[in-house]
Amino acid sequence: MLLDKSISQLAKLLRSKKVSSVDLVTEAYDRIADLNPQLNSFISLRDKEEVIKEAKKADEGIDQATSLLHGIPYSLKDAYVNKETQTTCGSQVLDGFNSPYEATVQKKLKDSGAILIGKNNLDAWGHGGSTENTDYKVGKNPWDITRIPGGSSGGSAAAISSRMISFSIGEDTGGSIRNPSSMCNTSGLKVSYGRVSRYGTISYASSLDSVGPMAKSVEDLALVLKNIIGKDKLDATSSNNNDTDYLTDLNKKVSKTIGLPKEFFDEGLDPKVKEIILKAVKKYEDAGHKVVEVSIPLIKYGVSIYYLTGLSETSSNMARYDGVRYGHSRQLLSDETKRRIMLGSYALSAGYADELYKKAQQARTKLIEEFTKAFKECDVLLAPVTPSIPAKIGELINDPLKSFLEDLYTGPINVAGLTSLSIPAGFTQDKLPVGMQLIGKRFHEAELLQLGHAYQQLTNWHLEKPSIIQ
Amino acid sequence: MKQTVSKQLVKHIAQLANIELDDNRVDLYQSQLSMIMDHFDDLKSLSFDDVPETSRIVEEENVWREDDVDESFTQEEALSNSKKTHDGYFMVPYLLTQKD
């Protein structure tokens, strides 16, 4: 199984001509044909013949290739615009929309020589954490197809976990990369706000949205990240702060102080998840890192702060879907999306804005201060990604508040603009994956990647594959 | 159960958001939105007299560029995803109706 290998292994095989890009692409299509009908990880696929042609060209140009991504098949969460396929964002409102322009992240990946295969399923507009709020088929978890793959980038995580694809680009507004990475036993990086250009991303909440890589390992994430960062004149919030080579420092031996924010381990955290996370903490301690307890008291209000911010912004962003210039009628939006738009309209409306939106933005100022203070006592924070194990399909979509509460540990990270890495930390007795997140200061991706990579040298959780492909 | 959000308010915010709701949906959303708004009420216990608001993470800095004419979509590209066009224009729904 070629797509089980790391990107750097595949890059070597491609350069030695032992494997061709055509082989990789063919394997991707075969596995997608085999598994996608069960998992619903993809919404759109590119025409296979066209992609094989592209792979042949990549093989011809391999000797001149400068990027290790050259010839490697990947997918995009269907929240990015591109010219090769339709872009739906998981909603029938955009069904059949063919973008006349492409996202910066897609352009950068194409320039690196990587090969787009298709677009992944998601909760429509990023609204959800289960890939059930999609107008296409409900996404399934490869580890147990009666359970959710997490979300909203659930299709990407399931496709990587089941080795349909080498890597994918997800989008994280309040956990949408980390939550499915945790639930599907894959690795995912929520970058600092501004690290990667958001141009061509379908906006959920513009002050929270981040574009990041999802893959099988931290090493792969570092490699993809290197290819997609940079200042972009098409996104005024993109940052110049990009002089790090994530790969050269990846193996550097480091000794860090890891902070455990006690509010992330309070009641509400499933004891099965807690046990696994604490074992991972022990692993770091045994490897010579220092572990301290820290406190971020406002986390208790994290769901309210995150959602009042995110939903206010989404109500504004979603106003553009009027069915005139593109797309279909907004009356076709799902219940989940309609509720979210209405909550945001409410939080911004006359008479309520002061006690809802404004208060959440004041709380945001204080929350950022609390994170800054915690980072005076430690280098990174370690925490669970979600309070629970992957829910049964149907459990969350019918309980909107419960679904919101699942974002308690992830949403506040976006509110503060920090970076966070989600990596596999173990399994429950029923063989359901559980991930942990390492949270870093803004623009400290390299530090997280080093620590995450170190953990993956000591453990093999990230190498485990679901039985559906064995 | 206590319903924090009234039916009237549900209809009002649906109108603000340009979303049409039938009566079943008004009932369903009333209970769901009430439950969520009750949760958001936790912020009421906090007081932030003079705390400034943070609505964005990036530094406030104006971005300038020369006002040069640049490449843009052709008319055909710009119209390509619209279902209703006429003579190279988008057709929009009536905003004003004429009285007889």
Coordinates of C-alpha atoms in Angstrom, one line a residue, chain A residues 9-10 40 45 56 99 117 180 196 203 236-237 266 273 283-284 315 380 390 393 404-405 407 456:
Chain A
Q9 CA 9.4 8.1 1.6
L10 CA 7.2 8.5 -1.4
N40 CA -18.7 9.4 1.9
L45 CA -13.6 13.8 -7.8
K56 CA 2.5 11.3 -16.3
S99 CA -15.3 29.0 -9.5
I117 CA -7.7 14.3 -6.7
P180 CA -11.8 15.1 13.0
V196 CA -1.5 30.7 5.7
S203 CA -15.5 32.2 4.9
A236 CA -4.4 41.4 4.1
T237 CA -4.3 39.4 7.2
D266 CA -12.6 19.4 34.5
V273 CA -10.4 10.4 27.1
K283 CA 5.3 9.9 28.1
Y284 CA 6.5 13.5 27.7
S315 CA -24.4 35.7 9.8
V380 CA 3.2 24.9 25.2
P390 CA -16.8 10.0 18.4
I393 CA -24.4 9.2 13.8
F404 CA -21.8 23.2 20.4
L405 CA -20.4 22.0 23.7
D407 CA -16.0 22.6 20.8
Q456 CA 5.5 10.1 17.2

